[in-house]
Tab-separated table of C-alpha atoms in Angstrom:
chain	number	residue	atom	x	y	z
A	297	MET	CA	62.041	57.312	91.320
A	298	GLY	CA	61.076	57.196	87.674
A	299	VAL	CA	57.735	55.635	88.680
A	300	VAL	CA	56.705	57.561	91.799
A	301	GLY	CA	59.164	60.465	91.677
A	302	PRO	CA	57.369	62.768	89.224
A	303	GLN	CA	54.118	62.674	91.173
A	304	ARG	CA	55.886	63.110	94.513
A	305	VAL	CA	57.649	66.159	93.141
A	306	ALA	CA	54.354	67.502	91.762
A	307	LYS	CA	52.663	67.074	95.132
A	308	SER	CA	55.481	68.575	97.223
A	309	PRO	CA	56.584	71.961	95.849
A	310	ARG	CA	58.496	72.795	99.023
A	311	GLY	CA	60.232	69.445	99.321
A	312	ARG	CA	61.241	69.012	95.686
A	313	LEU	CA	64.966	69.556	96.116
A	314	GLY	CA	65.111	67.071	98.981
A	315	ILE	CA	63.330	64.438	96.895
A	316	TYR	CA	65.742	65.040	94.037
A	317	ARG	CA	68.832	64.834	96.245
A	318	ARG	CA	67.704	61.569	97.844
A	319	ALA	CA	66.821	60.093	94.462
A	320	GLN	CA	70.172	61.047	92.969
A	321	ALA	CA	72.022	59.623	95.970
A	322	CYS	CA	70.250	56.293	95.498
A	323	LYS	CA	70.924	56.345	91.764
A	324	LEU	CA	74.608	57.141	92.226
A	325	ILE	CA	75.014	54.250	94.648
A	326	ALA	CA	73.099	51.883	92.364
A	327	THR	CA	74.988	52.883	89.236
A	328	ALA	CA	78.320	52.623	91.046
A	329	VAL	CA	77.499	48.958	91.612
A	330	LEU	CA	75.536	48.073	88.489
A	331	ALA	CA	77.559	49.894	85.816
A	332	PRO	CA	80.796	47.964	86.477
A	333	ALA	CA	78.801	44.742	86.901
A	334	ALA	CA	77.068	45.249	83.562
A	335	ALA	CA	80.380	46.059	81.891
A	336	LEU	CA	82.090	42.960	83.288
A	337	LEU	CA	79.179	40.672	82.413
A	338	THR	CA	79.044	42.036	78.883
A	339	ALA	CA	82.793	41.627	78.465
A	340	ALA	CA	82.462	38.002	79.529
A	341	LEU	CA	79.644	37.287	77.068
A	342	VAL	CA	80.583	39.067	73.840
A	343	GLN	CA	83.103	37.660	71.409
A	344	THR	CA	84.133	40.788	69.488
A	345	GLU	CA	84.544	44.493	70.337
A	346	THR	CA	84.748	43.423	73.982
A	347	ALA	CA	85.962	46.719	75.424
A	348	SER	CA	83.522	48.793	73.393
A	349	ALA	CA	80.589	46.556	74.317
A	350	ALA	CA	81.553	46.686	78.002
A	351	LEU	CA	81.757	50.485	77.873
A	352	LEU	CA	78.373	50.661	76.173
A	353	ALA	CA	76.774	48.412	78.800
A	354	GLY	CA	78.130	50.488	81.660
A	355	ALA	CA	77.163	53.723	79.918
A	356	THR	CA	73.602	52.483	79.420
A	357	VAL	CA	73.284	52.041	83.183
A	358	LEU	CA	74.466	55.633	83.703
A	359	THR	CA	71.490	56.943	81.717
A	360	ALA	CA	69.481	56.346	84.916
A	361	LEU	CA	71.052	59.547	86.283
A	362	SER	CA	68.971	61.664	83.898
A	363	PRO	CA	67.076	64.469	85.691
A	364	ALA	CA	64.211	64.214	83.178
A	365	TRP	CA	61.863	62.605	85.714
A	366	PHE	CA	62.176	65.662	87.985
A	367	PHE	CA	61.324	68.122	85.223
A	368	VAL	CA	58.369	65.935	84.242
A	369	GLY	CA	57.016	66.267	87.776
A	370	THR	CA	57.586	70.021	87.862
A	371	HIS	CA	55.899	70.436	84.473
A	372	ARG	CA	58.957	71.964	82.800
A	373	PRO	CA	59.334	70.080	79.509
A	374	GLY	CA	61.689	72.740	78.172
A	375	LEU	CA	64.299	71.775	80.742
A	376	THR	CA	63.843	68.101	79.875
A	377	LEU	CA	64.639	69.037	76.293
A	378	ALA	CA	67.627	71.191	77.237
A	379	CYS	CA	69.161	68.973	79.918
A	380	ASP	CA	68.370	65.500	78.595
A	381	THR	CA	67.106	65.202	75.030
A	382	ILE	CA	69.353	67.660	73.193
A	383	PRO	CA	72.658	66.538	74.785
A	384	ARG	CA	71.812	62.850	74.338
A	385	VAL	CA	70.624	63.174	70.740
A	386	GLY	CA	73.415	65.554	69.776
A	387	LEU	CA	76.159	63.364	71.199
A	388	SER	CA	74.568	60.229	69.716
A	389	VAL	CA	74.531	61.833	66.267
A	390	ALA	CA	78.170	62.855	66.700
A	391	ALA	CA	79.058	59.308	67.744
A	392	ALA	CA	77.192	57.879	64.749
A	393	ALA	CA	79.149	60.199	62.450
A	394	ALA	CA	82.419	59.120	64.066
A	395	ILE	CA	81.522	55.454	63.649
A	396	ALA	CA	80.525	56.023	60.014
A	397	LEU	CA	83.958	57.541	59.420
A	398	GLY	CA	85.647	54.420	60.735
A	399	GLY	CA	85.534	54.868	64.492
A	400	GLY	CA	84.610	52.044	66.829
A	401	LEU	CA	81.516	51.342	68.898
A	402	ALA	CA	83.323	52.925	71.843
A	403	PHE	CA	82.345	56.336	70.501
A	404	TYR	CA	78.694	55.599	71.233
A	405	GLY	CA	79.444	54.391	74.746
A	406	ALA	CA	81.539	57.494	75.385
A	407	ALA	CA	78.695	59.657	74.049
A	408	LEU	CA	76.247	58.111	76.544
A	409	VAL	CA	78.670	58.666	79.431
A	410	ALA	CA	79.166	62.284	78.397
A	411	ALA	CA	75.415	62.814	77.957
A	412	ALA	CA	74.723	61.513	81.481
A	413	ALA	CA	77.332	63.837	83.015
A	414	ILE	CA	76.317	66.865	80.952
A	415	GLY	CA	72.635	66.292	81.796
A	416	VAL	CA	73.324	66.419	85.538
A	417	ILE	CA	75.516	69.522	85.166
A	418	LEU	CA	72.972	71.343	82.996
A	419	ALA	CA	70.222	70.472	85.476
A	420	GLY	CA	72.272	72.295	88.066
A	421	ARG	CA	73.025	75.293	85.862
A	422	LEU	CA	69.638	75.696	84.170
A	423	GLY	CA	67.240	74.044	86.598
A	424	GLY	CA	68.808	75.051	89.908
A	425	LEU	CA	69.241	71.444	91.011
A	426	PRO	CA	72.157	70.236	93.154
A	427	VAL	CA	74.835	68.548	91.068
A	428	MET	CA	75.891	66.320	93.971
A	429	PRO	CA	73.705	65.117	96.875
A	430	ARG	CA	74.709	65.860	100.451
A	431	ARG	CA	76.430	63.336	102.698
A	432	ARG	CA	73.277	62.724	104.691
A	433	ASP	CA	71.404	61.914	101.467
A	434	PHE	CA	73.853	59.081	100.889
A	435	THR	CA	73.479	57.819	104.473
A	436	ARG	CA	69.698	57.756	104.050
A	437	ALA	CA	69.938	55.988	100.699
A	438	PRO	CA	69.615	52.408	102.056
A	439	SER	CA	66.309	53.199	103.745
A	440	THR	CA	65.057	54.972	100.597
A	441	ILE	CA	65.997	51.958	98.485
A	442	ARG	CA	64.224	49.617	100.912
A	443	GLU	CA	61.156	51.845	100.721
A	444	HIS	CA	61.036	51.295	96.948
A	445	SER	CA	62.228	47.677	96.951
A	446	ALA	CA	58.922	46.335	95.606
A	447	LEU	CA	59.030	48.714	92.649
A	448	VAL	CA	62.688	47.940	91.994
A	449	ALA	CA	61.932	44.217	91.978
A	450	GLY	CA	59.012	44.760	89.621
A	451	ARG	CA	61.173	46.763	87.242
A	452	ALA	CA	63.807	44.023	87.278
A	453	VAL	CA	61.212	41.358	86.457
A	454	SER	CA	59.782	43.540	83.688
A	455	THR	CA	63.205	44.098	82.125
A	456	VAL	CA	63.997	40.395	82.129
A	457	TYR	CA	60.701	39.051	80.836
A	458	THR	CA	60.352	41.609	78.052
A	459	SER	CA	63.778	40.511	76.816
A	460	LEU	CA	62.940	36.796	76.795
A	461	PRO	CA	60.397	36.277	73.952
A	462	SER	CA	62.994	36.188	71.172
A	463	ALA	CA	65.091	33.706	73.113
A	464	PHE	CA	62.063	31.507	73.834
A	465	LEU	CA	60.996	31.608	70.200
A	466	GLY	CA	64.499	30.703	69.119
A	467	VAL	CA	64.130	27.452	71.095
A	468	VAL	CA	60.491	26.429	70.533
A	469	ALA	CA	59.711	28.067	67.173
A	470	PRO	CA	62.829	29.289	65.354
A	471	ALA	CA	60.879	29.951	62.164
A	472	GLY	CA	58.770	32.556	63.962
A	473	VAL	CA	61.654	34.695	65.242
A	474	ALA	CA	61.967	36.799	62.087
A	475	ALA	CA	58.266	37.671	61.924
A	476	TYR	CA	58.139	38.417	65.645
A	477	THR	CA	61.184	40.691	65.466
A	478	ALA	CA	59.847	42.469	62.381
A	479	LEU	CA	56.753	43.482	64.366
A	480	ASP	CA	58.271	43.875	67.813
A	481	ARG	CA	60.984	46.397	66.951
A	482	PRO	CA	58.708	48.969	65.232
A	483	LEU	CA	56.037	48.402	67.875
A	484	ARG	CA	58.412	49.138	70.750
A	485	MET	CA	59.904	52.152	68.995
A	486	GLY	CA	56.424	53.587	68.476
A	487	PHE	CA	55.427	52.756	72.032
A	488	GLY	CA	58.487	54.610	73.281
A	489	ILE	CA	57.309	57.722	71.457
A	490	LEU	CA	53.869	57.354	73.041
A	491	GLY	CA	55.599	57.584	76.432
A	492	ALA	CA	55.456	61.365	76.084
A	493	VAL	CA	51.718	61.208	76.845
A	494	PRO	CA	51.851	59.620	80.331
A	495	ALA	CA	54.940	61.721	81.083
A	496	ARG	CA	52.959	64.885	80.469
A	497	LEU	CA	50.139	63.534	82.645
A	498	GLN	CA	52.373	62.922	85.680
A	499	SER	CA	52.077	66.455	87.028
A	500	PHE	CA	48.386	66.547	86.018
A	501	VAL	CA	47.566	63.505	88.152
A	502	GLY	CA	50.063	64.267	90.903
A	503	VAL	CA	48.017	66.617	93.102
A	504	ALA	CA	47.592	66.555	96.863
A	505	ASP	CA	43.775	66.682	96.801
A	506	GLU	CA	42.666	63.027	96.693
A	507	ALA	CA	39.297	63.745	95.088
A	508	VAL	CA	40.900	65.786	92.311
A	509	ALA	CA	43.586	63.141	91.845
A	510	ARG	CA	40.889	60.460	91.522
A	511	ARG	CA	39.002	62.403	88.856
A	512	ARG	CA	42.176	63.180	86.968
A	513	SER	CA	43.240	59.545	87.173
A	514	ILE	CA	40.101	58.536	85.298
A	515	VAL	CA	40.916	61.141	82.664
A	516	ALA	CA	44.496	59.834	82.429
A	517	ILE	CA	43.290	56.278	81.888
A	518	GLY	CA	40.894	57.433	79.177
A	519	VAL	CA	43.532	59.538	77.424
A	520	ASN	CA	46.066	56.712	77.407
A	521	ALA	CA	43.454	54.244	76.155
A	522	ALA	CA	42.477	56.634	73.362
A	523	VAL	CA	46.121	57.129	72.410
A	524	GLY	CA	46.567	53.365	72.350
A	525	ILE	CA	43.553	52.890	70.060
A	526	ALA	CA	44.810	55.597	67.693
A	527	ALA	CA	48.295	54.065	67.646
A	528	ALA	CA	46.859	50.588	67.072
A	529	THR	CA	44.843	51.847	64.104
A	530	ILE	CA	47.948	53.416	62.557
A	531	PHE	CA	49.908	50.228	63.275
A	532	VAL	CA	47.401	48.051	61.432
A	533	LEU	CA	47.338	50.376	58.437
A	534	VAL	CA	51.054	51.104	58.190
A	535	MET	CA	52.854	47.879	59.144
A	536	PRO	CA	51.868	45.882	56.021
A	537	LEU	CA	53.459	48.693	54.004
A	538	VAL	CA	56.509	49.229	56.220
A	539	VAL	CA	57.687	45.650	56.825
A	540	PRO	CA	58.481	44.870	53.137
A	541	VAL	CA	60.531	48.080	52.949
A	542	LEU	CA	62.387	47.619	56.228
A	543	PHE	CA	63.241	43.976	55.582
A	544	SER	CA	63.500	44.048	51.780
A	545	GLY	CA	60.688	41.546	51.391
A	546	ALA	CA	62.633	38.852	53.261
A	547	VAL	CA	60.088	38.624	56.090
A	548	ASP	CA	56.446	37.704	55.572
A	549	VAL	CA	54.198	39.031	58.352
A	550	ASP	CA	50.699	37.615	58.656
A	551	PHE	CA	47.858	40.095	59.217
A	552	THR	CA	46.821	38.161	62.333
A	553	LEU	CA	50.175	38.991	63.919
A	554	VAL	CA	49.736	42.646	62.992
A	555	ALA	CA	46.287	42.669	64.592
A	556	LEU	CA	47.656	41.061	67.745
A	557	GLY	CA	50.394	43.671	67.853
A	558	ALA	CA	47.781	46.403	67.569
A	559	ALA	CA	45.788	44.881	70.422
A	560	LEU	CA	48.974	44.776	72.483
A	561	LEU	CA	49.490	48.497	71.867
A	562	VAL	CA	46.033	49.238	73.267
A	563	VAL	CA	46.653	47.106	76.361
A	564	MET	CA	50.125	48.522	77.006
A	565	SER	CA	48.996	52.113	76.572
A	566	THR	CA	45.983	51.652	78.840
A	567	SER	CA	48.205	50.020	81.450
A	568	ARG	CA	50.298	53.178	81.536
A	569	GLY	CA	47.228	55.147	82.536
A	570	LEU	CA	46.417	52.563	85.187
A	571	GLY	CA	49.977	52.815	86.484
A	572	LEU	CA	49.650	56.583	86.862
A	573	SER	CA	46.413	56.075	88.753
A	574	LEU	CA	47.933	53.520	91.120
A	575	VAL	CA	50.785	55.877	91.959
A	576	ALA	CA	48.338	58.731	92.529
A	577	ALA	CA	46.315	56.489	94.864
A	578	GLY	CA	49.410	55.516	96.866
A	579	ALA	CA	49.259	51.927	95.610
A	580	ALA	CA	52.449	51.913	93.516
A	581	PRO	CA	53.589	48.465	94.810
A	582	SER	CA	50.552	46.982	93.072
A	583	ILE	CA	52.306	47.770	89.791
A	584	SER	CA	54.929	45.166	90.674
A	585	VAL	CA	52.198	42.630	91.472
A	586	ALA	CA	50.746	43.189	88.003
A	587	ILE	CA	54.196	42.881	86.412
A	588	VAL	CA	54.892	39.566	88.130
A	589	ALA	CA	51.466	38.241	87.100
A	590	ALA	CA	52.069	39.301	83.489
A	591	ALA	CA	55.554	37.808	83.458
A	592	SER	CA	54.317	34.514	84.874
A	593	THR	CA	51.573	34.321	82.280
A	594	ALA	CA	53.975	35.123	79.467
A	595	VAL	CA	56.577	32.566	80.508
A	596	VAL	CA	53.952	29.823	80.809
A	597	THR	CA	51.976	30.533	77.631
A	598	LEU	CA	54.630	31.726	75.189
A	599	PRO	CA	56.125	28.335	74.270
A	600	SER	CA	52.741	26.692	73.628
A	601	SER	CA	51.205	29.669	71.818
A	602	ALA	CA	54.228	30.097	69.524
A	603	ARG	CA	54.084	26.656	67.912
A	604	PRO	CA	50.803	27.078	65.990
A	605	ALA	CA	52.156	30.255	64.423
A	606	VAL	CA	54.853	28.314	62.620
A	607	PRO	CA	53.741	26.564	59.423
A	608	PRO	CA	54.378	22.805	59.343
A	609	GLU	CA	57.286	21.526	57.263
A	610	GLN	CA	56.394	20.495	53.739
């Protein structure tokens, strides 16, 4: 629902609560399965702090219960702040303080669990949303999940392939991992902040009138492209100054890599606008087609394109 939900809510003022209940029912079922699975898998893979890492993995899955997507669609950013951002940030800061004082990683996992629960409760108290879906919402959940199966599959592919580059580089070009990570982490953090722009445009694009939605979609694409260009410009100017500070001069980042990162920001930001437009046009499954095409291209080209970036041994 994070992809199509905000626009559906924006287009259906009278059916908003029903959309929310069905979405939450699907999310509760999915998290009931995936949270324990993630915790068990993490516990099997990590070597230290096993219990804390397992709790953190399960808690991360529970963040999907956030009602933020609904408030994005209803154009109520204040409730997103009150029900999602403030509890999550506040509890994360408290957990960080506890860890700094000698507590374990479990404090952060517990903070995420608490933030997920508090967010749902506050959405009920402040936003008038049902805390728990009805029984019939749960019985209709399988058909709702099947309806969005293409988007779910696309999201799964996206999650996997965006996590693979470091692992691929570690095999084919180990010397390039440090430089890649030094650029990738700040880039993704900045890109996450830029997500506020398409979020604010969800209710703008999500209108019932197709002609208006089409015109607004063009505006959304242009706005996201412009934001991407501005972010890319800042990235090129700032990264050569930031990397030596963040990594104490231990990582040398070539300007070509910075320029490529900037170009990637433009492409990624523009693609967000295109995604909004596809949802508005009722072609959301095409997003998954694009994701699979991108993932296939990345998997095929990454090993060969990484090697030239690594200087030959002296």
